[in-house]
CSV table of C-alpha atoms (C1' of nucleotides) in Angstrom, one decimal:
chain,number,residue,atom,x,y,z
A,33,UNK,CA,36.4,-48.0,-30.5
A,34,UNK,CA,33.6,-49.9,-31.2
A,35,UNK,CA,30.3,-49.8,-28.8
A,36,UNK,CA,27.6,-52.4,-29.0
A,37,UNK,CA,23.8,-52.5,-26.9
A,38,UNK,CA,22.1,-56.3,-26.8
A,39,UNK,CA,18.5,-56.6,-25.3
A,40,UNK,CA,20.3,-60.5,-24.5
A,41,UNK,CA,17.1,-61.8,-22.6
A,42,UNK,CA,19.4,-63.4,-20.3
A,43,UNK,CA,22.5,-63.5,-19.8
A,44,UNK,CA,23.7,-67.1,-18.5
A,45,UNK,CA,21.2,-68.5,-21.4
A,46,UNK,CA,22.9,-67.2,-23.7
A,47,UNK,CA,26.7,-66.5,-22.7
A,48,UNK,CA,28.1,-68.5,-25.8
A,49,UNK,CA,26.1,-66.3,-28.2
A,50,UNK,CA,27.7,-63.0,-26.0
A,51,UNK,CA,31.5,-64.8,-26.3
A,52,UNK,CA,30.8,-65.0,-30.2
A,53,UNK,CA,29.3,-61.9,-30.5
A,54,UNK,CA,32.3,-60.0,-29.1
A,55,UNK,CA,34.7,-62.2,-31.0
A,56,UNK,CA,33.2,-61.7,-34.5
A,57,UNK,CA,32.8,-58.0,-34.5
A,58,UNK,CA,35.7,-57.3,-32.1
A,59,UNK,CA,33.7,-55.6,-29.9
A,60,UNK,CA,35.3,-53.1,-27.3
A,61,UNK,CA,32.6,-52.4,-24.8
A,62,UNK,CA,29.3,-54.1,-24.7
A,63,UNK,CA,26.2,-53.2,-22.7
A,64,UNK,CA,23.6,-55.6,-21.7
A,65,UNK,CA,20.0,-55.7,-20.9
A,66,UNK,CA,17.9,-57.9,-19.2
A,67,UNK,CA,20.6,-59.5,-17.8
A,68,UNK,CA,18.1,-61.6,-15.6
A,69,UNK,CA,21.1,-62.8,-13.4
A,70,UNK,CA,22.2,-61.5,-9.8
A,71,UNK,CA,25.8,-60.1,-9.8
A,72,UNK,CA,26.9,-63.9,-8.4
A,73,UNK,CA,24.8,-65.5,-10.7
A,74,UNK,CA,27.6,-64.8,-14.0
A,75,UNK,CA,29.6,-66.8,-15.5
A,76,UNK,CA,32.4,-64.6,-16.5
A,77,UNK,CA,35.5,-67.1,-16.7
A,78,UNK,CA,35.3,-66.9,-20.2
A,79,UNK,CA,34.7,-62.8,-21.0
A,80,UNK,CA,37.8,-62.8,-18.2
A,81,UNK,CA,39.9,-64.7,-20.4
A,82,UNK,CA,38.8,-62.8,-23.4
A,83,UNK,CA,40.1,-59.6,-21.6
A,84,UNK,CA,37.0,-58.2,-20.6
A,85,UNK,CA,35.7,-57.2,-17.5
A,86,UNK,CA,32.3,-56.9,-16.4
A,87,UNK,CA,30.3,-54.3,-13.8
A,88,UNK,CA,26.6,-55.5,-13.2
A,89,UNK,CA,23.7,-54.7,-11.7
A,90,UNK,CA,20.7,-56.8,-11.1
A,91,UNK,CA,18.5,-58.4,-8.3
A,92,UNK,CA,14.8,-59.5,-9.7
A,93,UNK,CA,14.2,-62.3,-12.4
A,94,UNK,CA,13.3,-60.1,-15.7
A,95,UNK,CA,15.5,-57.1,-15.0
A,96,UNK,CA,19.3,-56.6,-14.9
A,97,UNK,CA,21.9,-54.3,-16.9
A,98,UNK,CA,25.5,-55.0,-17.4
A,99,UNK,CA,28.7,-53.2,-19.6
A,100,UNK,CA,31.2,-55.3,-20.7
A,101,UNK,CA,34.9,-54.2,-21.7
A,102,UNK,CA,37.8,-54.3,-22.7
A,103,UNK,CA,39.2,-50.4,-22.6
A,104,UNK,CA,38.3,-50.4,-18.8
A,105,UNK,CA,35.5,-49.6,-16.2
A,106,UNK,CA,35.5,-46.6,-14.2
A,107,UNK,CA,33.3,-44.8,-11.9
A,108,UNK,CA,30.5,-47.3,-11.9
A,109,UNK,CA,26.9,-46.2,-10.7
A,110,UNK,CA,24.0,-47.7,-10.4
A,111,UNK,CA,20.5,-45.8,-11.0
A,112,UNK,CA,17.2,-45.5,-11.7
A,113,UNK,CA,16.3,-48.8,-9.5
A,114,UNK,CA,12.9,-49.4,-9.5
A,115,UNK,CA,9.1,-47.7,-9.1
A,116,UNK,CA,9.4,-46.6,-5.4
A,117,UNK,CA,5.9,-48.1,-4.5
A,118,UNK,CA,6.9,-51.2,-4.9
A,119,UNK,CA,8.1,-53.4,-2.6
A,120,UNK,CA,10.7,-56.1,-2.8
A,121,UNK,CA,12.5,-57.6,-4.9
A,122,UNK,CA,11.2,-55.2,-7.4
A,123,UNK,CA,12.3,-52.1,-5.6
A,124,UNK,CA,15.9,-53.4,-6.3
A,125,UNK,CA,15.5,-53.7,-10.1
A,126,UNK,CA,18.8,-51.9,-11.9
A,127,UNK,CA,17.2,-50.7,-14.8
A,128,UNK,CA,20.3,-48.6,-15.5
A,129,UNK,CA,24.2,-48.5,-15.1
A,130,UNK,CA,26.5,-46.2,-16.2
A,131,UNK,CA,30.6,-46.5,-16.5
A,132,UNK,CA,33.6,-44.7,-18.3
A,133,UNK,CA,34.8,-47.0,-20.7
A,134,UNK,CA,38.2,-45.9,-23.1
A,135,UNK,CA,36.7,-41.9,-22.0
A,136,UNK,CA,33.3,-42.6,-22.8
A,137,UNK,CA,30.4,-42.5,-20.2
A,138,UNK,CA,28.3,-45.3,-21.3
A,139,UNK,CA,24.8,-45.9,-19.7
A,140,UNK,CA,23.2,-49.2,-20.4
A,141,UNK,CA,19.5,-48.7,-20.0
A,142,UNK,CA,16.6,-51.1,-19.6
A,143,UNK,CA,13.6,-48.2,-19.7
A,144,UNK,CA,10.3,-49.7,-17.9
A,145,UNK,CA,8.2,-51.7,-20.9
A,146,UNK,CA,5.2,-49.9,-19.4
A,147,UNK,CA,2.4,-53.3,-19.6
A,148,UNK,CA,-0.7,-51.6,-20.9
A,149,UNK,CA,-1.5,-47.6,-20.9
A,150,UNK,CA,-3.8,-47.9,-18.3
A,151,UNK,CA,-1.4,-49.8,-16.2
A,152,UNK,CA,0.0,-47.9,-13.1
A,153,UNK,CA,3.5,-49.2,-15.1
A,154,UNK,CA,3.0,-47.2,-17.7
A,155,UNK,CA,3.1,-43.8,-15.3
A,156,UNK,CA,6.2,-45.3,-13.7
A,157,UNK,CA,8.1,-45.4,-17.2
A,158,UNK,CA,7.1,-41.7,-18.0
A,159,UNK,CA,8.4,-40.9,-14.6
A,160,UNK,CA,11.5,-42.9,-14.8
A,161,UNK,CA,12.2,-41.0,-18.2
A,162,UNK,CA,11.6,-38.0,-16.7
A,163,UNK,CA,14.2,-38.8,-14.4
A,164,UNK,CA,16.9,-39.7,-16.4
A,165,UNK,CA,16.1,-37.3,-18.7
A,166,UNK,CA,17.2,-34.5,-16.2
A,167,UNK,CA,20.3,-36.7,-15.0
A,168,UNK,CA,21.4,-36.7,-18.7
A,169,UNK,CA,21.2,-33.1,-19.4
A,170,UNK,CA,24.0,-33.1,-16.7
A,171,UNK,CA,26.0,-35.3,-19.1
A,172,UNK,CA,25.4,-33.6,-22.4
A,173,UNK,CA,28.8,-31.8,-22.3
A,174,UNK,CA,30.8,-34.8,-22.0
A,175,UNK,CA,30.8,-37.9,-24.5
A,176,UNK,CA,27.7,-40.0,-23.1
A,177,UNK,CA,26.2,-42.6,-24.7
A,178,UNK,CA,22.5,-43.6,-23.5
A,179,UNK,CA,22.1,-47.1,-24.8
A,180,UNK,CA,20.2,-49.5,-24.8
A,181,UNK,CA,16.2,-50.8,-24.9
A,182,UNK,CA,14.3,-47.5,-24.7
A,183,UNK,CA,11.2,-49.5,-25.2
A,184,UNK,CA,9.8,-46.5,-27.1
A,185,UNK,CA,9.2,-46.7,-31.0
A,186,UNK,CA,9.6,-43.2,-32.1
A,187,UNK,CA,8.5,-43.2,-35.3
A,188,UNK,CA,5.5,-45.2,-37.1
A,189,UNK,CA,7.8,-46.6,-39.5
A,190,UNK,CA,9.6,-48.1,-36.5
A,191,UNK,CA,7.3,-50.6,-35.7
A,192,UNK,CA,5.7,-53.1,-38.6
A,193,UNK,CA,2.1,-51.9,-39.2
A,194,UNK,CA,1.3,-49.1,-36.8
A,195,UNK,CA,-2.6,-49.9,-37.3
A,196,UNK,CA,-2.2,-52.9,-35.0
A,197,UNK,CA,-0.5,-50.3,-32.2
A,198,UNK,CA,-3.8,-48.2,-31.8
A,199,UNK,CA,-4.0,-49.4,-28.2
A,200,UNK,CA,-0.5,-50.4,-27.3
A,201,UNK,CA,2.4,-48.6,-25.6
A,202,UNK,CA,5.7,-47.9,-27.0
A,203,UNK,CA,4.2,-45.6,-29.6
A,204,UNK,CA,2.1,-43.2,-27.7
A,205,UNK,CA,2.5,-39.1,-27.8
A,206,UNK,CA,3.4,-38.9,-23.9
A,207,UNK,CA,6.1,-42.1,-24.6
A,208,UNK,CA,7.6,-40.3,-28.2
A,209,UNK,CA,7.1,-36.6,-26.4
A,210,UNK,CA,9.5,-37.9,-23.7
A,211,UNK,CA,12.3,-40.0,-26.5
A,212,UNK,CA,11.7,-36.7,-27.9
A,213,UNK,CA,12.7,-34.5,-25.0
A,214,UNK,CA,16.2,-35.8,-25.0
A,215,UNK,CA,16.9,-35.3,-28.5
A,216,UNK,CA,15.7,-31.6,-27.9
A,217,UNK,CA,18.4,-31.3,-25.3
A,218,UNK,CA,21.4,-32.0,-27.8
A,219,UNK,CA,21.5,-36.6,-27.8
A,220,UNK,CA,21.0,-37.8,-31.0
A,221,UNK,CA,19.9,-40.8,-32.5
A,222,UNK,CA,23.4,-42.1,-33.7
A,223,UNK,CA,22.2,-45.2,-35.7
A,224,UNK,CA,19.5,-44.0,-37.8
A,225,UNK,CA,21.3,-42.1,-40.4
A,226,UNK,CA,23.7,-45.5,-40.5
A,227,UNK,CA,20.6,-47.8,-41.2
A,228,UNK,CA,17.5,-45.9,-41.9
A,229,UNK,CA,14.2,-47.6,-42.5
A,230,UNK,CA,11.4,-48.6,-43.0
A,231,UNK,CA,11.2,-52.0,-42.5
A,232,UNK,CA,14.6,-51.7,-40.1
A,233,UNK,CA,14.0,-53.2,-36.7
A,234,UNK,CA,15.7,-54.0,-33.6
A,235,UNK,CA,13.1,-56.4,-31.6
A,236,UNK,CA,11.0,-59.1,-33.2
A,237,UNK,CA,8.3,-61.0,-30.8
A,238,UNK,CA,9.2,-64.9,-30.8
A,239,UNK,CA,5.9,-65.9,-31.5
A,240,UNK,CA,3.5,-65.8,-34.9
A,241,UNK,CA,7.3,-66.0,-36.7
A,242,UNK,CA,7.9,-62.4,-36.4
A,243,UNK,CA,11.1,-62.4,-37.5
A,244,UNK,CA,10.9,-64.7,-40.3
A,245,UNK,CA,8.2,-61.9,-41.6
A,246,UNK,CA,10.0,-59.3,-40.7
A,247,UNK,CA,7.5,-58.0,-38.6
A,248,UNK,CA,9.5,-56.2,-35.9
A,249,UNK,CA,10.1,-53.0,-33.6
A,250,UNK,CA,12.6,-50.8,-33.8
A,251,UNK,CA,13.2,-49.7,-29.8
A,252,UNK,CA,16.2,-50.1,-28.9
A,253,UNK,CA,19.0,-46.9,-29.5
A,254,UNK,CA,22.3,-45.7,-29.2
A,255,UNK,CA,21.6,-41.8,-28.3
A,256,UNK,CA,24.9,-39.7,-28.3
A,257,UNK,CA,26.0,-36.6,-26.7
A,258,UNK,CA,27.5,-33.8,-29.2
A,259,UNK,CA,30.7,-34.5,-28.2
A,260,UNK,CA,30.2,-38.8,-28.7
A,261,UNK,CA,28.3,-38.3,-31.6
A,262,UNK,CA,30.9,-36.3,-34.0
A,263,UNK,CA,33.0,-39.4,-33.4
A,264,UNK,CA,31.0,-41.7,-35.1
A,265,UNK,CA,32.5,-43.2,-38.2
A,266,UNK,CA,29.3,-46.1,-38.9
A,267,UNK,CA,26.4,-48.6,-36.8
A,268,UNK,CA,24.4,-51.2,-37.7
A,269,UNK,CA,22.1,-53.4,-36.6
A,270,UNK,CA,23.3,-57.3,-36.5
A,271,UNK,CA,20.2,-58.6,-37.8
A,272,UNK,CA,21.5,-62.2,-38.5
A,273,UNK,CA,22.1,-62.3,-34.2
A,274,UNK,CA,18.2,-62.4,-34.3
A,275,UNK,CA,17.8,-66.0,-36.7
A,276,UNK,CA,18.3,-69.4,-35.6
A,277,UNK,CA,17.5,-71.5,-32.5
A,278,UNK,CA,18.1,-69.7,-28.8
A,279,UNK,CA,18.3,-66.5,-30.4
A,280,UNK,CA,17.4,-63.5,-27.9
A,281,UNK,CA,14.0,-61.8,-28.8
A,282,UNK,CA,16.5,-58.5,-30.0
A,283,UNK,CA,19.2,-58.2,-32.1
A,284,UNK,CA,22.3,-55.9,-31.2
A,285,UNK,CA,23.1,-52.4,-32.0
A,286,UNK,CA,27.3,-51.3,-33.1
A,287,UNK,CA,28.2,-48.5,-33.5
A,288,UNK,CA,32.2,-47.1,-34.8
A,289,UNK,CA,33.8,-44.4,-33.0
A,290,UNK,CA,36.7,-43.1,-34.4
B,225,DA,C1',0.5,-67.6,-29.5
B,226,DT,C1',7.0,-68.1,-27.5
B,227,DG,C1',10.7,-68.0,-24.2
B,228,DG,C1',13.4,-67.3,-19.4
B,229,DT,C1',13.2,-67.6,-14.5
B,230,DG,C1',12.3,-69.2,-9.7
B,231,DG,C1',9.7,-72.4,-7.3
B,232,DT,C1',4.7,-74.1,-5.4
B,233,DT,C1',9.4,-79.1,-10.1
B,234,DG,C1',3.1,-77.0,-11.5
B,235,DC,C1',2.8,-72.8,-12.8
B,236,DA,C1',2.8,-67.8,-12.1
B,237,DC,C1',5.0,-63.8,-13.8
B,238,DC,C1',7.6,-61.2,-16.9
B,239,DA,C1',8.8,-59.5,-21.7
DNA sequence: ATGGTGGTTGCACCA
């Protein structure tokens, strides 16, 4: 079985790169973040007559996570909505949905960005990991896959020069202390070993051509339960997803299960 | 600085 995570920076903007994605690396379940579409917002005649079907979850204009597949969706849930101080729409954001997919509990997640480290945001993502870290260590003795953008860069070498990150989130002790935490409870990192850097990224900014210098991020993952991660056979980052005209900001993440 | 979305079809807000 092959599972794939895309940061797609909407969906309906880009459903002709999502078709051609699952067609040229015969992809068997897909999850999606930043979806930025309502559930009747999709266009899905097209994944449909690919054989895939599609569970969504979505309701503001930036957020939204979806798993596409083609081995089945079961037992569908929706979690980890929103900061609970907020009103609406934003109290309704899916920032994470989980389904069995060909025996695998897959959880596409969209972790908070965070804005600034002074920025009440930023106290709502350790939070929100805090809570799905204690959800997951329910799922660590069954295949689970947490995938998707953690919006964490865990190590220096995963993010282009880390002198220019002195301020920023995504590289901060509480944010890597917290990526760390669920490695400590058994999930492991199931691409690195499959494409180790430096210089191996997963987000490039659009602006200041970024990705034509190869001056990325790496922050989005593929973290496997014991049980999923002795079943993988390979991963890699599609890179070339990331060149070209209406490209999303991320490229996707595969990874092989035998 | 770039790009997507919804709406105030200009512009604010998000990444």
């Amino acid at each position: 079985m092959r599972l794939a995570t895309w940061n797609v920076n909407s969906l309906r903007s880009r459903i002709d790169r999502v078709e051609k994605l699952l067609e040229r690396h015969e992809i068997d379940v897909l999850a999606l973040q930043e979806t930025k579409a309502r559930v009747d917002q999709l266009p899905l005649m097209g994944l449909e007559s690919m054989g895939y079907e599609v569970a969504s979850a979505g309701f503001s204009q930036w957020n939204g996570v979806a798993i596409i597949s083609r081995v089945g969706i079961e037992d569908v849930e929706v979690g980890f909505e929103g900061m609970p101080e907020w009103g609406e729409p934003q109290a309704a954001e899916a920032r994470a949905i989980g389904a069995t997919c060909g025996g695998v509990r897959v959880w596409s997640l969209y972790v908070p960005n965070g804005r600034k480290v002074d920025d009440p945001h930023f106290v709502y993502k350790l939070d929100w990991l805090t809570r799905l870290r204690a959800a997951a260590q329910g799922w660590r003795d069954q295949p689970t896959a947490l995938v998707g953008d953690w919006n964490i860069a865990p190590q220096d070498d995963d993010v282009f020069d880390i002198s220019q990150f002195r301020t920023s989130t995504h590289v901060t002790p509480p944010e890597r202390a917290a990526f760390q935490g669920f490695l400590d409870d058994g999930y492991a990192d199931v691409v690195r070993p499959h494409a180790p850097g430096p210089g191996v990224y997963t987000y490039w900014d659009y602006y200041r051509q970024r990705f034509e210098r190869n001056r990325g991020m790496r922050i989005d993952f593929v973290l496997g339960s014991p049980s999923f991660a002795e079943r993988v056979t390979g991963a890699f980052i599609d890179t070339e997803e990331r060149a070209g005209q209406g490209a999303s900001d991320h490229a996707p993440v595969v990874v092989d299960l035998s």
